[in-house]
Every structure is written in structure tokens, then in C-alpha cells.
CSV table of C-alpha atoms and ligand atoms in Angstrom, one decimal:
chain,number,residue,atom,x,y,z
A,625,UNK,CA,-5.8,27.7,4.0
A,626,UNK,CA,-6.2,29.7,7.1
A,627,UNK,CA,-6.3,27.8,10.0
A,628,UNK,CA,-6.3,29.4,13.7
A,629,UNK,CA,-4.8,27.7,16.4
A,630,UNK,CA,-6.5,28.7,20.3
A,631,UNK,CA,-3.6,27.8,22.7
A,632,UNK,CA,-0.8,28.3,19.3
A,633,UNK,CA,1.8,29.5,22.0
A,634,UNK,CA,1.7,26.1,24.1
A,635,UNK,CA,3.9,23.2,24.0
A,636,UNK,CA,1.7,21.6,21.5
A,637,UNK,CA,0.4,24.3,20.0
A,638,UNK,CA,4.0,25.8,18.9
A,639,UNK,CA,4.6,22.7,17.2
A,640,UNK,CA,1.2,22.6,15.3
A,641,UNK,CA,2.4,26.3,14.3
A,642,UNK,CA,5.3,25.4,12.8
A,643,UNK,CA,3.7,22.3,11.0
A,644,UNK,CA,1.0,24.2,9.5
A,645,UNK,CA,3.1,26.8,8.2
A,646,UNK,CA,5.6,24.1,6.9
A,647,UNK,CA,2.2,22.7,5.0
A,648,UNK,CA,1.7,26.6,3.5
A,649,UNK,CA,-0.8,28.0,5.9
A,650,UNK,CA,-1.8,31.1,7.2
A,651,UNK,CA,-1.6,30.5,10.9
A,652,UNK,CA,-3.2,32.9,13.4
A,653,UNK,CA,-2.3,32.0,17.2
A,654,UNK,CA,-4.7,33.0,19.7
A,655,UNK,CA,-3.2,32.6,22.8
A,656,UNK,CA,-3.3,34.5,26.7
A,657,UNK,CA,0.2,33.1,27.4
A,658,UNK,CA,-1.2,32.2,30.4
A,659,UNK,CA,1.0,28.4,30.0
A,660,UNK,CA,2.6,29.4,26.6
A,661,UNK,CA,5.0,31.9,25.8
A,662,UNK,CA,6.0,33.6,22.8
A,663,UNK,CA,9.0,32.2,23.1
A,664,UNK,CA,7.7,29.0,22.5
A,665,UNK,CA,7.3,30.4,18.5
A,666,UNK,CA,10.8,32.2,18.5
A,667,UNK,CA,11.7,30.0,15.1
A,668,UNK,CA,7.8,30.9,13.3
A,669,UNK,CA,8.3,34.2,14.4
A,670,UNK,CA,9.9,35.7,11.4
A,671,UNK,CA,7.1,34.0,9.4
A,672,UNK,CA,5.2,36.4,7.3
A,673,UNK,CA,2.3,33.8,7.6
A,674,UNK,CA,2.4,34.1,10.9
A,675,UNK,CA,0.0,36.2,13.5
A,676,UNK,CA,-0.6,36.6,16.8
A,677,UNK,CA,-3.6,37.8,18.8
A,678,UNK,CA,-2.9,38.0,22.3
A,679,UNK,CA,-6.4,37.2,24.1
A,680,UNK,CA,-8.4,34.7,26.1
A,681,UNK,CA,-10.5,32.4,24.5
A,682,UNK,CA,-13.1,33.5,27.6
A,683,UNK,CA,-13.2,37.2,25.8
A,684,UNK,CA,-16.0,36.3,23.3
A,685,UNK,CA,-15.6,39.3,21.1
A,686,UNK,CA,-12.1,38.5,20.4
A,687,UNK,CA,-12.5,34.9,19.7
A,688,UNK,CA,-15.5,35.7,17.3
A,689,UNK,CA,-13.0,38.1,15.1
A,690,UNK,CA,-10.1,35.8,15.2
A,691,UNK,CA,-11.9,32.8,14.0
A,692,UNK,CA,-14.3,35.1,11.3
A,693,UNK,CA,-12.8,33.9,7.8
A,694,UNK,CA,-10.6,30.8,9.1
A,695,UNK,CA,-11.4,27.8,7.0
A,696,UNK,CA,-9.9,25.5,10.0
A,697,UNK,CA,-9.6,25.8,14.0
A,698,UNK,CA,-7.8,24.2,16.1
A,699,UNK,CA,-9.1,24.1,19.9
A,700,UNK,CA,-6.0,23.5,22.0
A,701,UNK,CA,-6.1,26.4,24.6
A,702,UNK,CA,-7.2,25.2,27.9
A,703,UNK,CA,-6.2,25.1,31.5
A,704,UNK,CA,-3.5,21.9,31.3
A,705,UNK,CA,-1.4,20.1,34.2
A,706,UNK,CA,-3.0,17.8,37.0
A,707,UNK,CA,-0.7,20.6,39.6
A,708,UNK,CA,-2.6,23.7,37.5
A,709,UNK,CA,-5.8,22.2,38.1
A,710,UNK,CA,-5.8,21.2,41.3
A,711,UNK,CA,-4.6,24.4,42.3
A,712,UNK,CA,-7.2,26.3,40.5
A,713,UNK,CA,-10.0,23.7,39.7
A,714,UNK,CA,-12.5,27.6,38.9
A,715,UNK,CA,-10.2,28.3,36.2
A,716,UNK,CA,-9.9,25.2,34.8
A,717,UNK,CA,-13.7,24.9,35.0
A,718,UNK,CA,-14.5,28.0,33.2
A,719,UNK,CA,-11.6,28.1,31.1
A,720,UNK,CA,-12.6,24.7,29.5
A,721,UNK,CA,-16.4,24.9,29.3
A,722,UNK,CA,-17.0,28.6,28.5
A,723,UNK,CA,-13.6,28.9,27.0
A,724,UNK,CA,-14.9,26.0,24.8
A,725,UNK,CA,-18.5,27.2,24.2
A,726,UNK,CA,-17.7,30.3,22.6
A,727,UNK,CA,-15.0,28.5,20.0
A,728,UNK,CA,-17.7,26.4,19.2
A,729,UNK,CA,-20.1,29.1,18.3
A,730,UNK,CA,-16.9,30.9,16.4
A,731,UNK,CA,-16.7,27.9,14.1
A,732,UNK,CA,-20.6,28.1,13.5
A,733,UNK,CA,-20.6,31.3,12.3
A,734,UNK,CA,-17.7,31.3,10.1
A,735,UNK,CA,-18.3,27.7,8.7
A,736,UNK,CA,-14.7,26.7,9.6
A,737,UNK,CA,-13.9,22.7,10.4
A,738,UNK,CA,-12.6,22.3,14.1
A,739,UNK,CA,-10.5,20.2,15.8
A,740,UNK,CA,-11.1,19.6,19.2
A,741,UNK,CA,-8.3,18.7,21.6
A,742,UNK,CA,-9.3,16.9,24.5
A,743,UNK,CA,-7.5,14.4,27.2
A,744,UNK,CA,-7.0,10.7,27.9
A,745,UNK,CA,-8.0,11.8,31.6
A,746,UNK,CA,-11.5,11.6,30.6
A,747,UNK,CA,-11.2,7.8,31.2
A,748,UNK,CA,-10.6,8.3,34.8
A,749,UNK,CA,-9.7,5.0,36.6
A,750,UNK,CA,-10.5,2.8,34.0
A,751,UNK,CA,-6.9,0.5,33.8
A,752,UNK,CA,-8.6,-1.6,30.8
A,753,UNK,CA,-5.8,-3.3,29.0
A,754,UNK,CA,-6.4,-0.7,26.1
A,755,UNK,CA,-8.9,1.7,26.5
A,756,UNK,CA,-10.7,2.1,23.1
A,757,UNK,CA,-13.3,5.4,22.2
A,758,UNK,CA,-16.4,3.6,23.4
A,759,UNK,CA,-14.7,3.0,26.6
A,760,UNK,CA,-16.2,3.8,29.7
A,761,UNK,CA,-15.4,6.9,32.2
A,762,UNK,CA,-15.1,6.0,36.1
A,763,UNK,CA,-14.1,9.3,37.4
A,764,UNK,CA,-13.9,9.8,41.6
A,765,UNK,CA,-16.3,12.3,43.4
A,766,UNK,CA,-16.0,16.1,40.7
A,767,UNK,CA,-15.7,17.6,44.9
A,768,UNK,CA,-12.1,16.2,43.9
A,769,UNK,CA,-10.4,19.0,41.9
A,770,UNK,CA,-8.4,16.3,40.2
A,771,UNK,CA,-11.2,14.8,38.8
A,772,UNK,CA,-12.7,19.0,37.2
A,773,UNK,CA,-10.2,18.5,34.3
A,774,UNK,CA,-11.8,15.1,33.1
A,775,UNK,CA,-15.6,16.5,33.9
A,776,UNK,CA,-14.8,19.9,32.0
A,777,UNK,CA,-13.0,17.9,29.5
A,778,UNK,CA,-16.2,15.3,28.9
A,779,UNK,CA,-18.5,18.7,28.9
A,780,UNK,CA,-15.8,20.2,26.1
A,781,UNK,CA,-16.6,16.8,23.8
A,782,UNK,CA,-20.8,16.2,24.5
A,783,UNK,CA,-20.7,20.0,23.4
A,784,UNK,CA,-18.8,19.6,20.2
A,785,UNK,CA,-20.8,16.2,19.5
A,786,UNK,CA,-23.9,18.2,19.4
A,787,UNK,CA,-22.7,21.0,17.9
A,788,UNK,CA,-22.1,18.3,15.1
A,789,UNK,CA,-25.7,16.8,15.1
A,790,UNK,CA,-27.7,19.5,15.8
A,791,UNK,CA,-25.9,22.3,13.9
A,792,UNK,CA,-23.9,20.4,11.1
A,793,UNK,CA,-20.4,21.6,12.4
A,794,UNK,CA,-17.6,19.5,11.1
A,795,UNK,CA,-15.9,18.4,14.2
A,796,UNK,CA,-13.3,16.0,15.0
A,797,UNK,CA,-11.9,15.2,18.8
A,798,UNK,CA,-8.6,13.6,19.7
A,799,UNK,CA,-8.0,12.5,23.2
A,800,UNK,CA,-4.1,12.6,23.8
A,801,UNK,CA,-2.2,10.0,26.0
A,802,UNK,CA,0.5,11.8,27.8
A,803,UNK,CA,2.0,14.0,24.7
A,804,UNK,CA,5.7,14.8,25.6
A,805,UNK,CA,8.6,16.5,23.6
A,806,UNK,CA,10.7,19.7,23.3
A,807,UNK,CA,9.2,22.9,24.7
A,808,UNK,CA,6.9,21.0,27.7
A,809,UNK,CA,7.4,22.5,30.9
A,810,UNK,CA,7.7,21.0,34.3
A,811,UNK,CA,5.8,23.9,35.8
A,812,UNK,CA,2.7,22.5,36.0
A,813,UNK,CA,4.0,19.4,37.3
A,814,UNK,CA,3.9,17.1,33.7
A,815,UNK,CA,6.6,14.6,34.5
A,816,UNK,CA,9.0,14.0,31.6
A,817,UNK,CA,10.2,17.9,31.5
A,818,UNK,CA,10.2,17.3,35.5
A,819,UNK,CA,12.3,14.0,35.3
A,820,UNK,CA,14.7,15.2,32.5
A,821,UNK,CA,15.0,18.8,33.9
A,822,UNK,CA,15.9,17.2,37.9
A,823,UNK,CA,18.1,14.8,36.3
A,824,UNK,CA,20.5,17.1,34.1
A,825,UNK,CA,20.8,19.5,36.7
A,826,UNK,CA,21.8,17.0,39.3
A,827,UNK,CA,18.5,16.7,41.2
A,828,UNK,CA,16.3,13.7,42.7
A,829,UNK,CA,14.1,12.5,40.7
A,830,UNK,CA,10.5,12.7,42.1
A,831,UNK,CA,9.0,9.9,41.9
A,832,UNK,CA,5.5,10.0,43.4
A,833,UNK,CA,3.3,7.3,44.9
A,834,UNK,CA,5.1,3.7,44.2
A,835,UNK,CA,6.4,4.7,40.8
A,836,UNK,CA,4.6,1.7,39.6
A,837,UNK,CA,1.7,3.3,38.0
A,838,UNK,CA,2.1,3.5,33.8
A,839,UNK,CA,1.4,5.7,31.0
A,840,UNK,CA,2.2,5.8,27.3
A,841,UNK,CA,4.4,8.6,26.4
A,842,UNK,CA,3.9,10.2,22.6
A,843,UNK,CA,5.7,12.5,21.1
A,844,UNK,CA,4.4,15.7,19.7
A,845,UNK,CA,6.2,14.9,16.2
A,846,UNK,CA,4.3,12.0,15.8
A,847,UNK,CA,1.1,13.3,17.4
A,848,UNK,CA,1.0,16.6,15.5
A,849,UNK,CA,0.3,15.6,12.0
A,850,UNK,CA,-2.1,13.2,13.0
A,851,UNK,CA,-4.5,15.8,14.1
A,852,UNK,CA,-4.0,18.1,10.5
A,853,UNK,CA,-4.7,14.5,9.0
A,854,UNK,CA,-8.0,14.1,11.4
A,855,UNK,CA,-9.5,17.3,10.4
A,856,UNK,CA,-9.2,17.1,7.0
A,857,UNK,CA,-10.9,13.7,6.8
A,858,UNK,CA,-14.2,13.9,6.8
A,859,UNK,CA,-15.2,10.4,7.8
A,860,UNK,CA,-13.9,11.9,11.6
A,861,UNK,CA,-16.1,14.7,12.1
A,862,UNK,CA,-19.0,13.4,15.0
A,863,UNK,CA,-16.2,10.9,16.4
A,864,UNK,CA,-13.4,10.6,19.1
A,865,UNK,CA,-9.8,9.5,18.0
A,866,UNK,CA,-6.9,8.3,21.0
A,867,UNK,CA,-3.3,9.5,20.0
A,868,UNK,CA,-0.9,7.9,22.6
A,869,UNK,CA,2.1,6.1,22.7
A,870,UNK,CA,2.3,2.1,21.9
A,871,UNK,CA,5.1,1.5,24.8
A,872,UNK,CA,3.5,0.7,28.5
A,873,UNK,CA,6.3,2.0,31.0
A,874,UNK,CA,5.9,2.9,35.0
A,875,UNK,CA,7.0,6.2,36.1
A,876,UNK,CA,10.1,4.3,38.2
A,877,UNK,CA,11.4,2.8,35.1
A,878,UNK,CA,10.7,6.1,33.4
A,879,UNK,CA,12.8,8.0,35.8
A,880,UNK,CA,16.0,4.8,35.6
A,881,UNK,CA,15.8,5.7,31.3
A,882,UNK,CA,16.0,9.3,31.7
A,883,UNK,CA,19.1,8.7,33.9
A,884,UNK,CA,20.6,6.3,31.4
A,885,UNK,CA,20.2,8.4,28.3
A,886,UNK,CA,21.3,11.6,30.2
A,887,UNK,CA,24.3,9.5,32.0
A,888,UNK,CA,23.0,12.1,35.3
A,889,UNK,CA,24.0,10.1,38.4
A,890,UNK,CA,20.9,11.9,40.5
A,891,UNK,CA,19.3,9.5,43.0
A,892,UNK,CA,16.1,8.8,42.5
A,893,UNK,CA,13.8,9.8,45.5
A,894,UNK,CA,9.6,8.7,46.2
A,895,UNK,CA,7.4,11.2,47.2
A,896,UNK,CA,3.9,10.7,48.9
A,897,UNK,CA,0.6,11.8,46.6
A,898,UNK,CA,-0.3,14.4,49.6
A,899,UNK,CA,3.4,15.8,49.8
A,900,UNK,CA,3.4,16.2,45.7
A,901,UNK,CA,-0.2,17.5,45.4
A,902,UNK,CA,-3.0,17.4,48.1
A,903,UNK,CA,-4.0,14.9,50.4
A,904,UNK,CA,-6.4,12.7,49.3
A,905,UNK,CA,-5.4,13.0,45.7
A,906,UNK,CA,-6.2,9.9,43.4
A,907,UNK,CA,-3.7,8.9,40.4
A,908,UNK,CA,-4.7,6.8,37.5
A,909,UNK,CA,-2.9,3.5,38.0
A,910,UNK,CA,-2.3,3.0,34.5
A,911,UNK,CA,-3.0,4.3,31.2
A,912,UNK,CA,-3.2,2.6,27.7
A,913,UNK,CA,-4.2,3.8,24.4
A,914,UNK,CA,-6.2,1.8,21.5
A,915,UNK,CA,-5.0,4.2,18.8
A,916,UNK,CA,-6.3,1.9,16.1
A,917,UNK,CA,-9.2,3.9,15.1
A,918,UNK,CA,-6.9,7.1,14.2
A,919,UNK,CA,-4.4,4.1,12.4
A,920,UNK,CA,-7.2,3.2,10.3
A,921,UNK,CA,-8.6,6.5,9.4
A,922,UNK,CA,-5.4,8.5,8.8
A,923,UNK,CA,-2.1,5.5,9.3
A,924,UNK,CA,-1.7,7.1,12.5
A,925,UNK,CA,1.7,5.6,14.4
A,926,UNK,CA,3.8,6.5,17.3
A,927,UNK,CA,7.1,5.9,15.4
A,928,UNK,CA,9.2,8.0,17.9
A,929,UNK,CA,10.6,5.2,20.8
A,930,UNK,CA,10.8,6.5,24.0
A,931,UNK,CA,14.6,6.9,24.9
A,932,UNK,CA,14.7,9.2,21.3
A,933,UNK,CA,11.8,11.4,22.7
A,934,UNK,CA,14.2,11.9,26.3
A,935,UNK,CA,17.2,12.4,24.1
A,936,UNK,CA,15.4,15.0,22.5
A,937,UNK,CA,13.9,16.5,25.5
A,938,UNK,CA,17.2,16.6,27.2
A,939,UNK,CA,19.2,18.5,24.3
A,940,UNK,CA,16.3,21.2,23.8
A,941,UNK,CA,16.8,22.1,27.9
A,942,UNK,CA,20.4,22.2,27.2
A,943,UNK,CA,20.4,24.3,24.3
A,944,UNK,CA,17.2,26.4,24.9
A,945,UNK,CA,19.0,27.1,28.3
A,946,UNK,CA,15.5,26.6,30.1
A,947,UNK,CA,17.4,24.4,32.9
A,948,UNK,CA,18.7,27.9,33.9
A,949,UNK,CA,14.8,28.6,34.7
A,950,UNK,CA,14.2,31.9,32.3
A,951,UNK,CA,16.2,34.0,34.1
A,952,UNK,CA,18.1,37.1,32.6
A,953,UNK,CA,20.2,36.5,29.4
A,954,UNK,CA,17.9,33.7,28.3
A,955,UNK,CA,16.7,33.4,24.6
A,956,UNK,CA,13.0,34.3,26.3
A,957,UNK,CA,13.7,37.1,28.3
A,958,UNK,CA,15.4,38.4,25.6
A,959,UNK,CA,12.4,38.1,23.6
A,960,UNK,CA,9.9,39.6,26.3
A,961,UNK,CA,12.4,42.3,26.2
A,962,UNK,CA,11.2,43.0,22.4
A,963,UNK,CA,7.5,42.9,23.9
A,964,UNK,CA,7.1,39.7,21.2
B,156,UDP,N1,4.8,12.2,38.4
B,156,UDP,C1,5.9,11.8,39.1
B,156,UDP,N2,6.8,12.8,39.3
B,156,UDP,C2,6.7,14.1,38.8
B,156,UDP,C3,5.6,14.4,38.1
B,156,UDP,C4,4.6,13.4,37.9
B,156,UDP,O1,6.1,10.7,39.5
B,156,UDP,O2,7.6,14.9,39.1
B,156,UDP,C5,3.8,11.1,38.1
B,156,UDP,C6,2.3,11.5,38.3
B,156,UDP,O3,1.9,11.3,39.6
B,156,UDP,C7,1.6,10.5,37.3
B,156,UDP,C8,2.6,10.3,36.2
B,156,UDP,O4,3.9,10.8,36.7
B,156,UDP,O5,1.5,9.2,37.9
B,156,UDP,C9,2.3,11.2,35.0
B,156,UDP,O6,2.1,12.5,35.4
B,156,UDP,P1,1.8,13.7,34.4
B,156,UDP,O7,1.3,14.9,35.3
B,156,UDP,O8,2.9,13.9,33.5
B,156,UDP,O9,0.5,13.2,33.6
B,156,UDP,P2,-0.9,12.5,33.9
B,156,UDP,O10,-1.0,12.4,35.4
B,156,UDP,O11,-1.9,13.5,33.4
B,156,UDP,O12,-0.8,11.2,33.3
């Protein structure tokens, strides 16, 4: 099986890597390492089954040869983090749409199965209790940059679902809730890495707004082989599927269990929306996943509780050495050194 992976350098897409070729597949990555970094791959990197084509998913030519002859694709290279985007709401916008249009016509051509990756921020400010597939979108004003991610995002998926009617691809989408584990960075302002990172080197903890807004953490162990499962199943190609976490918790009492499972004594601080990102910027109160379509289809469960997934967190920073922030003497600038 020969699957490509756009994006196969992020923080999801490095653990995708290393499941497929765990499952036996040829794996090409196709990544700019615009967010990812080789590094990311450093333990599939010996991996004879292992490529790597070094290009942007916006250079057309390049994404229609890396995707000829793959039987599977997996669309995961975008322009990620609510900081990234508001920062650069163009590239996001272009990166996500045309970025997405040509993978699309890729996996046309080469009659390869796709699966799309797309975000729980496409549900806006809906709070519903649990916000199933068919729920509905209530997004603020797209003149907010936070809000380009979830328009780009919804473009990405009407694309893909005609794509499916009108030209037969087999397509399936996942939405992810908030997918967290080893290898995330805070640099783009996602905040378990953030939290974790602050709190093992003896830093406040940002906590912005009230703190009492929610998500559902997931981890990438228990989200990853859901979406292999997804696109091999044929009964999901033409539908949406959430992955999230089943455990509701506020970004306060987030930041009190990363301090108890990394015994850090850091003081937790609140910062304003407009100090953290721009003023005017709107948060999603709360966030909570129906994920019982994707248990149905392929036994989908978020078995990994949420002090584990910290724990984990925590001991890749301390053994990667990323809480030194990359600099010289780290395991990755000794592998940009090699030009991998
Ligand atoms: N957040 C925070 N401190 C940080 C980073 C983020 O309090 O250092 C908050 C952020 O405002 C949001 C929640 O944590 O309410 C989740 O943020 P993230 O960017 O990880 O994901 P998303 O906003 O996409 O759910």
C-alpha cells in the first residue's frame, strides 16, 4: 500500500508516519516544513519505506507527481494554530483552499482514496451539549481573521463532498477536537504544549480570558488509527466523522492538572483575549464532540485519559530537550546540520 501523507512532517502527521509504516506501507511525506520539521520524523527516518518530498501542496506540479501511483492520501498539510491564522489570515486562506483544490484533483487522476483532515472549528460558536456532524455552523463576521480557518476549513469539506458526488472520489473527512500529544508545539499558540512547556520550565501559566471556557483534549494515539480505519471503510467516503476527547475540562482546571502531574510550582496567571491575540478576538466558549458516528463505523474511542496524555507530553519536552527552544546541541539542529 502506498499511501502519501501532505503535512507528514507535523505533529499529527509524524505520528500517522510512523503508524503507517508500522502497518507495512510505503509512506511518502510531502511537506514545506513550514510548521513541521524533519525532526519531527527523526525515529522513521532510517525507514527504507520512508520518503520525503520537500514542497508545498500550493506547487501544483509537485503535488500532481507525488500523489501519481499512491493508492491512499492523506490531506493533513494546512495552515494550523488560531495565533498562525490570525497572524496571516492570506496564507491560511490560500494555503487551505488552493492548497486543498489541487490534492483533490491529485487523487482524481491517480484514483487514490483520500482522507480529508478538517477542524472542530468549523462549528464556530455553537456550545451545543455535543455537537454531532449535522450540526450547525455559527461562525462571527469572515472580516474576523479568527473566523478564515473555519470558512477555509468548510470550503476544504463542500469541495471534497463534491468531488465525491460529482466525480466518484472516495472521500472521507474527520473533524478533530483539540488533538494533543508528543511533538505539538506551543509556537502557534496551541495550549497544552504552551501550559506543559510554561510549567516545567518554571513559568506562568497563561491562562487567557476567564479560563472557564472548555474543550475535549484527544490524543494523537487514539486519534491516529481512527483515521487509517476511516479511509479504508468504505461506508465513510461522502461523510463527516468528529474525533475528540470524551472528557469536558476548562482551560483553568487544565492549567491546575498540568501543575499537579508535573509537581511545577508556577503560578498561574490570566491574560486578556486582546493582550494574547488581537483585540476584538472571539473564543469558542466551549467545545464538545459527538464521536459516536466514527464509534459505530470503525469502534473509535478516546481511551487515553487526560492526566496520561500531560504525563506524556511533559516527558517528550524533557527528553526531546525542546524546552531548551531548538537551540544549538539539540537532537534537531543536529539534524538540520545533516540537511535531513
Ligand atoms: N489558551 C490559553 N492559554 C494559552 C493558549 C491557549 O488559555 O497559552 C486557550 C485558548 O484561548 C482557548 C483554549 O486555550 O480557549 C484552547 O486553545 P488552542 O489554541 O489550543 O485550541 P482552540 O482554540 O483551537 O480550541
Amino acid at each position: 500500500m502506498r499511501s502519501v501523507i501532505t503535512g507528514g512532517a507535523g505533529f499529527i502527521g509524524s505520528h500517522l508516519t510512523e503508524h503507517l509504516l508500522a502497518l507495512g506501507d510505503e509512506v511518502v511525506v510531502l511537506d514545506d516544513m513550514s510548521t513541521g520539521a524533519p525532526r519531527n520524523l527523526i525515529d522513521s527516518l532510517p525507514n527504507p519505506r520512508l520518503s520525503i518530498v520537500h514542497g508545498s501542496i500550493l506547487d501544483r506540479d509537485t503535488v500532481m507527481a507525488t500523489i501519481a501511483g499512491a493508492d491512499r492520501v492523506f490531506h493533513l498539510a494546512a495552515a494550523v494554530g488560531v495565533k498562525l491564522i490570525v497572524e496571516q489570515p492570506l496564507s491560511s486562506l490560500r494555503t487551505n483552499i488552493h492548497g486543498t483544490e489541487n490534492v483533490l484533483d491529485a487523487c482524481v487522476e491517480a484514483r487514490a482514496t483520500l482522507l480529508l483532515v478538517s477542524t472542530s472549528e468549523i462549528y464556530g460558536k455553537n456550545t451545543a451539549d455535543r455537537l454531532t456532524e449535522d450540526s450547525d455552523r455559527i461562525l462571527g463576521s469572515p472580516l474576523k481573521s479568527r473566523w478564515t480557518y473555519a470558512a477555509a476549513k468548510g470550503i476544504d469539506e463542500a469541495f471534497a463532498h463534491a468531488y465525491w458526488s460529482e466525480y466518484g472520489l472516495d472521500v472521507a473527512i474527520v473533524r478533530l477536537f483539540n488533538t494533543v500529544g508528543p511533538r505539538q508545539t506551543g509556537r502557534y499558540g496551541m495550549v497544552v504544549p504552551n501550559l506543559v512547556g510554561q510549567a516545567l520550565r518554571g513559568e506562568p501559566l497563561t491562562v487567557y480570558g476567564d479560563g472557564n471556557q472548555t474543550r475535549c483534549f484527544s490524543y494523537v494515539g487514539d486519534v491516529v488509527p481512527a483515521m487509517v480505519r476511516l479511509v479504508e471503510e468504505p461506508a465513510a467516503y461522502g461523510e463527516a466523522f468528529n474525533l475528540g476527547g470524551a472528557e469536558e475540562v476548562s482551560i483553568v482546571n487544565l492549567a491546575h492538572r498540568i501543575l499537579d502531574v508535573t509537581g511545577s510550582r508556577s503560578p498561574i496567571t490570566f491574560v486578556s483575549y486582546s493582550e494574547a491575540y488581537a483585540a476584538g478576538f472571539e473564543d469558542m466558549r466551549r467545545r464538545v464532540p459527538d464521536f459516536s458516528r466514527a464509534y459505530a463505523l470503525v469502534g473509535f474511542v478516546p481511551a487515553t485519559p487526560l492526566d496520561e496524555i500531560i504525563r506524556r507530553v511533559a516527558e517528550e519536552m524533557l527528553t526531546s530537550r525542546s524546552l531548551d527552544h531548538e537551540g544549538p546541541g539539540t537532537r534537531s539542529a543536529a539534524l538540520d546540520a545533516r540537511g535531513a
